[in-house]
Amino acid sequence: MSNNTYGYGSGMSANYTTTAGNGSQSFDKPAPKTAGKPAKDTGPLIRDTSTETFMSDVIEASKTTTILVDFWAPWCGPCKQLMPNLEKAVTEAKGRVKLVKLNIDDHPAIPQQMGIQSVPAVVAFKDGRPVDGFMGAQPMSQIKAFIEKNGSEPEADPIEEACKQADELLKAGNPVEAAQIFGSIMQQDPEYLPAAIGLANCLLANDEVERARALFDRLPEEAHKEKAMAALKARLELAEQSADLGDLGELEAKLQANPEDNQAEFDLAIALNGSNRREEAVDHLIAVIKRDREWNEEAARKQLLQFFESWGVMDKASVYGRRKLSSILFS
């Protein structure tokens, strides 16, 4: 069985090997190209231009991204009012548009050719030609609406796309290939939290609970504010609880010997969840609630809520469990 190591940044690493079927698989094959594709360099979002560079800065550049040209003058009060809002809106658009500023006093030829008679004037260029524009200082809401109308579709981030691909593989029950991609992403960007969370989920999917805990504990404190981290924490705690409970058959036999044993039924529910038998786990916790809703400070109800958090709100077992729980609590 071979090992492969992924760098996580801050000295973090994990050797992850999994056994599937009758043989072993390891994450030492080449990473998919989607994970290694570098982001396209689109250049600065905001720049000044001139008569000499207008062709390259605007006409040629607009063949790949919408270019907004701000025609302005140093003596123009409304220009000074518009420019900060325009720059802010362009920055927040994250690549859907770029802003090119032309001082009409220093470079009068282009605005004269275009018939620009007053400033500020903003013209949107696409595919080498002007397609829309406005004049005068506009409120931020109008500027954003203009960008929304004329902006280009942003180019997909290759790291985000690779992470989505890995998430789909994990959901489809293939943590081996998913972890390969997550690890490749983290080699490129050790601070990319979705990949770290995804890799931890791969470890949990392969019952590598201790390694998942080690990775989780190394993530920065501020990461715990993220919703995905809360779900990972819930899954990790459930996996640790399940690992401490022992053999599933023994728990089932214990409950059969005493069907009214709330603790035995509670423990069996946790163990069943650890074996991905989610709806069965729900049924056993519901049985405890029906017998004694207040048992152990409503432990069964609280455990159900932790299940829902770890599974996700749209998981079919969460939907099933919420329906069962509601029928008891509101009957």
Tab-separated table of C-alpha atoms in Angstrom:
chain	number	residue	atom	x	y	z
A	1	MET	CA	0.000	0.000	0.000
A	2	SER	CA	1.572	3.257	-1.106
A	3	ASN	CA	1.389	6.665	0.530
A	4	ASN	CA	1.017	10.139	-0.887
A	5	THR	CA	1.614	13.356	1.060
A	6	TYR	CA	-0.222	16.620	0.596
A	7	GLY	CA	1.193	19.924	1.843
A	8	TYR	CA	-1.363	22.029	3.707
A	9	GLY	CA	0.698	25.073	4.577
A	10	SER	CA	1.840	25.972	8.093
A	11	GLY	CA	3.660	22.648	8.312
A	12	MET	CA	0.512	20.570	7.868
A	13	SER	CA	0.585	17.325	5.935
A	14	ALA	CA	-1.252	14.021	5.833
A	15	ASN	CA	-0.495	10.638	4.283
A	16	TYR	CA	-3.755	9.272	2.942
A	17	THR	CA	-4.180	5.746	1.609
A	18	THR	CA	-7.482	3.958	1.245
A	19	THR	CA	-8.530	0.376	0.728
A	20	ALA	CA	-11.413	-0.271	-1.658
A	21	GLY	CA	-12.874	-3.637	-2.575
A	22	ASN	CA	-10.219	-6.355	-2.653
A	23	GLY	CA	-7.270	-4.097	-3.325
A	24	SER	CA	-5.755	-0.826	-2.257
A	25	GLN	CA	-5.808	2.555	-3.931
A	26	SER	CA	-3.543	5.478	-3.235
A	27	PHE	CA	-3.549	9.112	-4.270
A	28	ASP	CA	-0.321	9.056	-6.227
A	29	LYS	CA	-1.652	9.336	-9.776
A	30	PRO	CA	-1.281	12.680	-11.611
A	31	ALA	CA	-3.725	15.369	-10.572
A	32	PRO	CA	-6.447	16.283	-13.095
A	33	LYS	CA	-5.517	19.172	-15.340
A	34	THR	CA	-8.411	21.234	-14.009
A	35	ALA	CA	-6.691	21.448	-10.645
A	36	GLY	CA	-3.393	22.626	-12.086
A	37	LYS	CA	-4.596	25.136	-14.675
A	38	PRO	CA	-3.328	28.619	-13.769
A	39	ALA	CA	-5.757	31.515	-13.610
A	40	LYS	CA	-5.675	33.752	-16.672
A	41	ASP	CA	-3.853	37.032	-16.146
A	42	THR	CA	-6.420	39.672	-17.038
A	43	GLY	CA	-4.260	42.648	-16.073
A	44	PRO	CA	-5.209	45.607	-13.880
A	45	LEU	CA	-8.891	46.392	-13.535
A	46	ILE	CA	-8.341	50.166	-13.607
A	47	ARG	CA	-5.835	52.114	-15.684
A	48	ASP	CA	-5.250	55.415	-17.451
A	49	THR	CA	-4.983	55.518	-21.225
A	50	SER	CA	-3.863	57.942	-23.944
A	51	THR	CA	-4.423	58.569	-27.617
A	52	GLU	CA	-1.458	56.297	-28.396
A	53	THR	CA	-2.576	53.367	-26.215
A	54	PHE	CA	-6.357	53.646	-26.696
A	55	MET	CA	-6.361	50.976	-29.401
A	56	SER	CA	-4.712	48.331	-27.198
A	57	ASP	CA	-6.241	49.424	-23.865
A	58	VAL	CA	-9.807	49.659	-25.156
A	59	ILE	CA	-10.470	48.332	-28.653
A	60	GLU	CA	-8.334	45.183	-28.434
A	61	ALA	CA	-8.994	44.576	-24.733
A	62	SER	CA	-12.764	44.782	-25.230
A	63	LYS	CA	-12.636	41.657	-27.408
A	64	THR	CA	-12.202	39.596	-24.228
A	65	THR	CA	-13.701	41.779	-21.456
A	66	THR	CA	-16.122	44.701	-21.346
A	67	ILE	CA	-14.154	47.951	-21.080
A	68	LEU	CA	-15.696	51.058	-19.531
A	69	VAL	CA	-14.047	54.260	-20.719
A	70	ASP	CA	-14.383	57.216	-18.364
A	71	PHE	CA	-13.889	60.470	-20.251
A	72	TRP	CA	-13.031	63.105	-17.638
A	73	ALA	CA	-11.232	66.411	-17.064
A	74	PRO	CA	-9.322	67.808	-14.040
A	75	TRP	CA	-11.564	70.915	-13.838
A	76	CYS	CA	-14.799	68.865	-13.848
A	77	GLY	CA	-16.535	68.687	-10.454
A	78	PRO	CA	-19.005	65.916	-11.426
A	79	CYS	CA	-16.053	63.902	-12.765
A	80	LYS	CA	-14.459	63.984	-9.323
A	81	GLN	CA	-17.781	62.947	-7.812
A	82	LEU	CA	-18.303	60.033	-10.219
A	83	MET	CA	-14.810	58.554	-10.332
A	84	PRO	CA	-14.571	57.071	-6.784
A	85	ASN	CA	-17.950	55.361	-7.126
A	86	LEU	CA	-17.104	54.126	-10.598
A	87	GLU	CA	-13.786	52.661	-9.423
A	88	LYS	CA	-15.449	51.022	-6.423
A	89	ALA	CA	-18.178	49.445	-8.566
A	90	VAL	CA	-15.638	48.137	-11.070
A	91	THR	CA	-13.547	46.597	-8.290
A	92	GLU	CA	-16.592	44.918	-6.756
A	93	ALA	CA	-17.584	43.504	-10.163
A	94	LYS	CA	-14.522	41.205	-9.890
A	95	GLY	CA	-13.480	41.131	-13.521
A	96	ARG	CA	-16.816	41.511	-15.299
A	97	VAL	CA	-15.608	44.911	-16.517
A	98	LYS	CA	-12.413	46.929	-16.589
A	99	LEU	CA	-12.138	50.695	-16.300
A	100	VAL	CA	-9.972	52.818	-18.577
A	101	LYS	CA	-9.751	56.558	-17.814
A	102	LEU	CA	-9.000	59.187	-20.479
A	103	ASN	CA	-8.173	62.804	-19.587
A	104	ILE	CA	-9.787	64.759	-22.442
A	105	ASP	CA	-7.598	67.839	-21.837
A	106	ASP	CA	-4.393	65.870	-22.372
A	107	HIS	CA	-5.802	63.599	-25.076
A	108	PRO	CA	-8.588	65.390	-27.020
A	109	ALA	CA	-8.428	63.443	-30.288
A	110	ILE	CA	-10.394	60.334	-29.236
A	111	PRO	CA	-13.318	62.163	-27.556
A	112	GLN	CA	-13.534	64.527	-30.553
A	113	GLN	CA	-13.724	61.566	-32.940
A	114	MET	CA	-16.441	59.987	-30.794
A	115	GLY	CA	-18.430	63.195	-30.428
A	116	ILE	CA	-17.990	63.451	-26.666
A	117	GLN	CA	-19.090	67.020	-25.931
A	118	SER	CA	-19.421	67.023	-22.142
A	119	VAL	CA	-17.931	65.143	-19.212
A	120	PRO	CA	-18.103	62.968	-17.318
A	121	ALA	CA	-19.087	60.479	-19.996
A	122	VAL	CA	-18.772	56.720	-19.601
A	123	VAL	CA	-18.889	54.444	-22.640
A	124	ALA	CA	-18.964	50.633	-22.568
A	125	PHE	CA	-16.956	48.844	-25.275
A	126	LYS	CA	-17.498	45.229	-26.325
A	127	ASP	CA	-15.895	43.360	-29.216
A	128	GLY	CA	-14.030	46.467	-30.298
A	129	ARG	CA	-16.995	48.847	-30.500
A	130	PRO	CA	-19.068	51.110	-28.187
A	131	VAL	CA	-22.364	49.491	-27.114
A	132	ASP	CA	-23.763	51.673	-24.315
A	133	GLY	CA	-23.006	54.694	-22.183
A	134	PHE	CA	-24.167	57.383	-19.798
A	135	MET	CA	-23.326	61.001	-19.018
A	136	GLY	CA	-23.060	62.886	-15.760
A	137	ALA	CA	-22.448	61.755	-12.184
A	138	GLN	CA	-24.666	58.765	-11.385
A	139	PRO	CA	-25.514	57.160	-8.011
A	140	MET	CA	-23.873	53.885	-7.118
A	141	SER	CA	-27.071	51.927	-7.780
A	142	GLN	CA	-27.204	53.186	-11.371
A	143	ILE	CA	-23.524	52.459	-11.961
A	144	LYS	CA	-23.948	48.881	-10.711
A	145	ALA	CA	-27.025	48.432	-12.899
A	146	PHE	CA	-25.021	49.651	-15.903
A	147	ILE	CA	-22.244	47.164	-15.145
A	148	GLU	CA	-24.756	44.373	-14.613
A	149	LYS	CA	-26.307	45.114	-18.005
A	150	ASN	CA	-23.062	45.385	-19.962
A	151	GLY	CA	-20.524	43.330	-18.044
A	152	SER	CA	-18.927	40.208	-19.474
A	153	GLU	CA	-19.358	36.839	-17.861
A	154	PRO	CA	-16.355	36.306	-15.575
A	155	GLU	CA	-13.949	33.545	-16.530
A	156	ALA	CA	-14.346	30.530	-14.264
A	157	ASP	CA	-11.745	30.252	-11.521
A	158	PRO	CA	-9.895	26.957	-12.175
A	159	ILE	CA	-9.387	26.276	-8.465
A	160	GLU	CA	-13.080	26.788	-7.732
A	161	GLU	CA	-13.994	24.528	-10.658
A	162	ALA	CA	-11.590	21.831	-9.467
A	163	CYS	CA	-13.039	22.028	-5.967
A	164	LYS	CA	-16.564	21.601	-7.350
A	165	GLN	CA	-15.372	18.575	-9.316
A	166	ALA	CA	-13.906	17.049	-6.167
A	167	ASP	CA	-17.102	17.740	-4.198
A	168	GLU	CA	-19.127	15.899	-6.838
A	169	LEU	CA	-16.781	12.928	-6.709
A	170	LEU	CA	-17.086	12.800	-2.928
A	171	LYS	CA	-20.891	12.961	-3.099
A	172	ALA	CA	-20.826	10.158	-5.670
A	173	GLY	CA	-18.942	7.948	-3.202
A	174	ASN	CA	-15.430	8.299	-4.610
A	175	PRO	CA	-13.296	9.853	-1.847
A	176	VAL	CA	-10.088	8.542	-3.446
A	177	GLU	CA	-10.198	10.736	-6.551
A	178	ALA	CA	-11.819	13.565	-4.612
A	179	ALA	CA	-8.931	13.660	-2.129
A	180	GLN	CA	-6.444	13.636	-5.010
A	181	ILE	CA	-7.953	16.837	-6.358
A	182	PHE	CA	-8.348	18.504	-2.954
A	183	GLY	CA	-4.697	17.737	-2.180
A	184	SER	CA	-3.561	19.163	-5.499
A	185	ILE	CA	-5.510	22.351	-4.838
A	186	MET	CA	-3.924	22.733	-1.404
A	187	GLN	CA	-0.459	22.367	-2.885
A	188	GLN	CA	-1.234	25.385	-5.064
A	189	ASP	CA	-3.125	27.371	-2.426
A	190	PRO	CA	-2.541	26.108	1.161
A	191	GLU	CA	-4.995	28.696	2.525
A	192	TYR	CA	-7.931	27.592	0.351
A	193	LEU	CA	-10.417	26.534	3.031
A	194	PRO	CA	-12.944	24.625	0.849
A	195	ALA	CA	-10.185	22.222	-0.213
A	196	ALA	CA	-9.077	21.626	3.392
A	197	ILE	CA	-12.673	20.956	4.452
A	198	GLY	CA	-13.166	18.685	1.444
A	199	LEU	CA	-10.042	16.684	2.247
A	200	ALA	CA	-11.162	16.264	5.857
A	201	ASN	CA	-14.510	14.965	4.603
A	202	CYS	CA	-12.673	12.483	2.365
A	203	LEU	CA	-10.771	11.218	5.399
A	204	LEU	CA	-14.026	10.787	7.315
A	205	ALA	CA	-15.602	8.980	4.366
A	206	ASN	CA	-12.757	6.467	4.568
A	207	ASP	CA	-13.010	6.124	8.386
A	208	GLU	CA	-9.735	8.019	8.858
A	209	VAL	CA	-11.180	9.794	11.884
A	210	GLU	CA	-7.891	10.587	13.644
A	211	ARG	CA	-6.392	12.112	10.511
A	212	ALA	CA	-9.531	14.148	9.911
A	213	ARG	CA	-9.333	15.428	13.494
A	214	ALA	CA	-5.650	16.336	13.042
A	215	LEU	CA	-6.446	18.332	9.902
A	216	PHE	CA	-9.459	20.003	11.506
A	217	ASP	CA	-7.477	21.085	14.564
A	218	ARG	CA	-4.836	22.741	12.362
A	219	LEU	CA	-7.299	24.973	10.536
A	220	PRO	CA	-7.211	28.644	11.609
A	221	GLU	CA	-9.598	29.890	14.263
A	222	GLU	CA	-11.315	32.322	11.904
A	223	ALA	CA	-12.272	29.392	9.640
A	224	HIS	CA	-14.709	28.192	12.301
A	225	LYS	CA	-17.057	31.024	11.357
A	226	GLU	CA	-17.794	29.304	8.037
A	227	LYS	CA	-20.982	27.244	7.694
A	228	ALA	CA	-19.112	24.373	6.041
A	229	MET	CA	-16.799	24.189	9.045
A	230	ALA	CA	-19.766	23.803	11.395
A	231	ALA	CA	-21.024	20.876	9.312
A	232	LEU	CA	-17.551	19.304	9.267
A	233	LYS	CA	-17.269	19.685	13.029
A	234	ALA	CA	-20.633	17.955	13.511
A	235	ARG	CA	-19.618	15.075	11.211
A	236	LEU	CA	-16.280	14.729	12.970
A	237	GLU	CA	-17.829	14.627	16.431
A	238	LEU	CA	-20.366	12.043	15.299
A	239	ALA	CA	-17.624	9.897	13.785
A	240	GLU	CA	-15.648	10.082	17.028
A	241	GLN	CA	-18.731	9.163	19.048
A	242	SER	CA	-19.418	6.219	16.761
A	243	ALA	CA	-15.816	4.988	16.973
A	244	ASP	CA	-16.038	4.911	20.777
A	245	LEU	CA	-19.232	2.834	20.869
A	246	GLY	CA	-17.839	-0.458	19.642
A	247	ASP	CA	-19.412	-3.209	17.539
A	248	LEU	CA	-22.764	-2.496	15.896
A	249	GLY	CA	-23.965	-6.054	16.457
A	250	GLU	CA	-23.323	-5.835	20.176
A	251	LEU	CA	-25.356	-2.627	20.404
A	252	GLU	CA	-28.244	-4.213	18.531
A	253	ALA	CA	-28.156	-7.259	20.828
A	254	LYS	CA	-28.122	-5.018	23.893
A	255	LEU	CA	-31.244	-3.183	22.713
A	256	GLN	CA	-32.997	-6.428	21.844
A	257	ALA	CA	-32.361	-7.655	25.380
A	258	ASN	CA	-33.985	-4.520	26.801
A	259	PRO	CA	-36.116	-2.622	24.215
A	260	GLU	CA	-36.837	0.131	26.758
A	261	ASP	CA	-33.164	0.986	27.296
A	262	ASN	CA	-32.908	4.588	26.112
A	263	GLN	CA	-29.118	4.715	26.339
A	264	ALA	CA	-28.728	1.546	24.271
A	265	GLU	CA	-31.076	2.885	21.604
A	266	PHE	CA	-29.327	6.264	21.634
A	267	ASP	CA	-25.910	4.608	21.206
A	268	LEU	CA	-27.228	2.373	18.432
A	269	ALA	CA	-28.513	5.428	16.546
A	270	ILE	CA	-25.065	7.025	16.623
A	271	ALA	CA	-23.409	3.800	15.480
A	272	LEU	CA	-25.904	3.396	12.637
A	273	ASN	CA	-25.162	6.910	11.466
A	274	GLY	CA	-21.470	6.003	11.480
A	275	SER	CA	-22.343	3.170	9.070
A	276	ASN	CA	-24.298	5.632	6.882
A	277	ARG	CA	-27.627	4.022	7.822
A	278	ARG	CA	-29.132	7.427	8.414
A	279	GLU	CA	-32.850	6.804	8.327
A	280	GLU	CA	-32.472	3.869	10.717
A	281	ALA	CA	-30.551	6.165	13.053
A	282	VAL	CA	-33.426	8.654	12.866
A	283	ASP	CA	-35.969	5.951	13.715
A	284	HIS	CA	-34.120	4.916	16.878
A	285	LEU	CA	-33.800	8.491	18.145
A	286	ILE	CA	-37.464	9.101	17.399
A	287	ALA	CA	-38.268	5.987	19.448
A	288	VAL	CA	-36.374	7.449	22.428
A	289	ILE	CA	-38.213	10.769	22.091
A	290	LYS	CA	-41.558	8.999	21.962
A	291	ARG	CA	-40.781	7.058	25.154
A	292	ASP	CA	-39.308	9.930	27.115
A	293	ARG	CA	-38.912	13.297	25.444
A	294	GLU	CA	-37.028	14.752	28.441
A	295	TRP	CA	-34.600	11.836	28.831
A	296	ASN	CA	-31.037	12.982	29.567
A	297	GLU	CA	-31.953	16.655	29.001
A	298	GLU	CA	-33.545	15.994	25.602
A	299	ALA	CA	-30.420	14.226	24.369
A	300	ALA	CA	-32.229	12.374	21.574
A	301	ARG	CA	-33.738	15.530	20.095
A	302	LYS	CA	-30.423	17.374	20.327
A	303	GLN	CA	-28.652	14.441	18.680
A	304	LEU	CA	-31.135	14.511	15.824
A	305	LEU	CA	-30.423	18.197	15.263
A	306	GLN	CA	-26.698	17.443	15.147
A	307	PHE	CA	-27.402	14.761	12.549
A	308	PHE	CA	-29.299	17.277	10.428
A	309	GLU	CA	-26.426	19.764	10.652
A	310	SER	CA	-23.850	17.179	9.604
A	311	TRP	CA	-25.979	15.745	6.769
A	312	GLY	CA	-27.148	19.055	5.332
A	313	VAL	CA	-30.646	20.491	5.214
A	314	MET	CA	-31.531	18.980	1.814
A	315	ASP	CA	-30.285	15.460	2.539
A	316	LYS	CA	-33.181	13.007	2.232
A	317	ALA	CA	-32.486	11.642	5.725
A	318	SER	CA	-32.681	15.189	7.137
A	319	VAL	CA	-36.023	15.728	5.410
A	320	TYR	CA	-37.239	12.354	6.689
A	321	GLY	CA	-36.038	13.090	10.216
A	322	ARG	CA	-37.529	16.580	10.407
A	323	ARG	CA	-40.878	15.250	9.280
A	324	LYS	CA	-40.764	12.518	11.944
A	325	LEU	CA	-39.657	14.947	14.644
A	326	SER	CA	-42.344	17.503	13.739
A	327	SER	CA	-45.056	14.868	13.911
A	328	ILE	CA	-44.077	14.225	17.542
A	329	LEU	CA	-43.376	17.736	18.750
A	330	PHE	CA	-46.426	19.360	17.197
A	331	SER	CA	-48.995	16.571	17.493
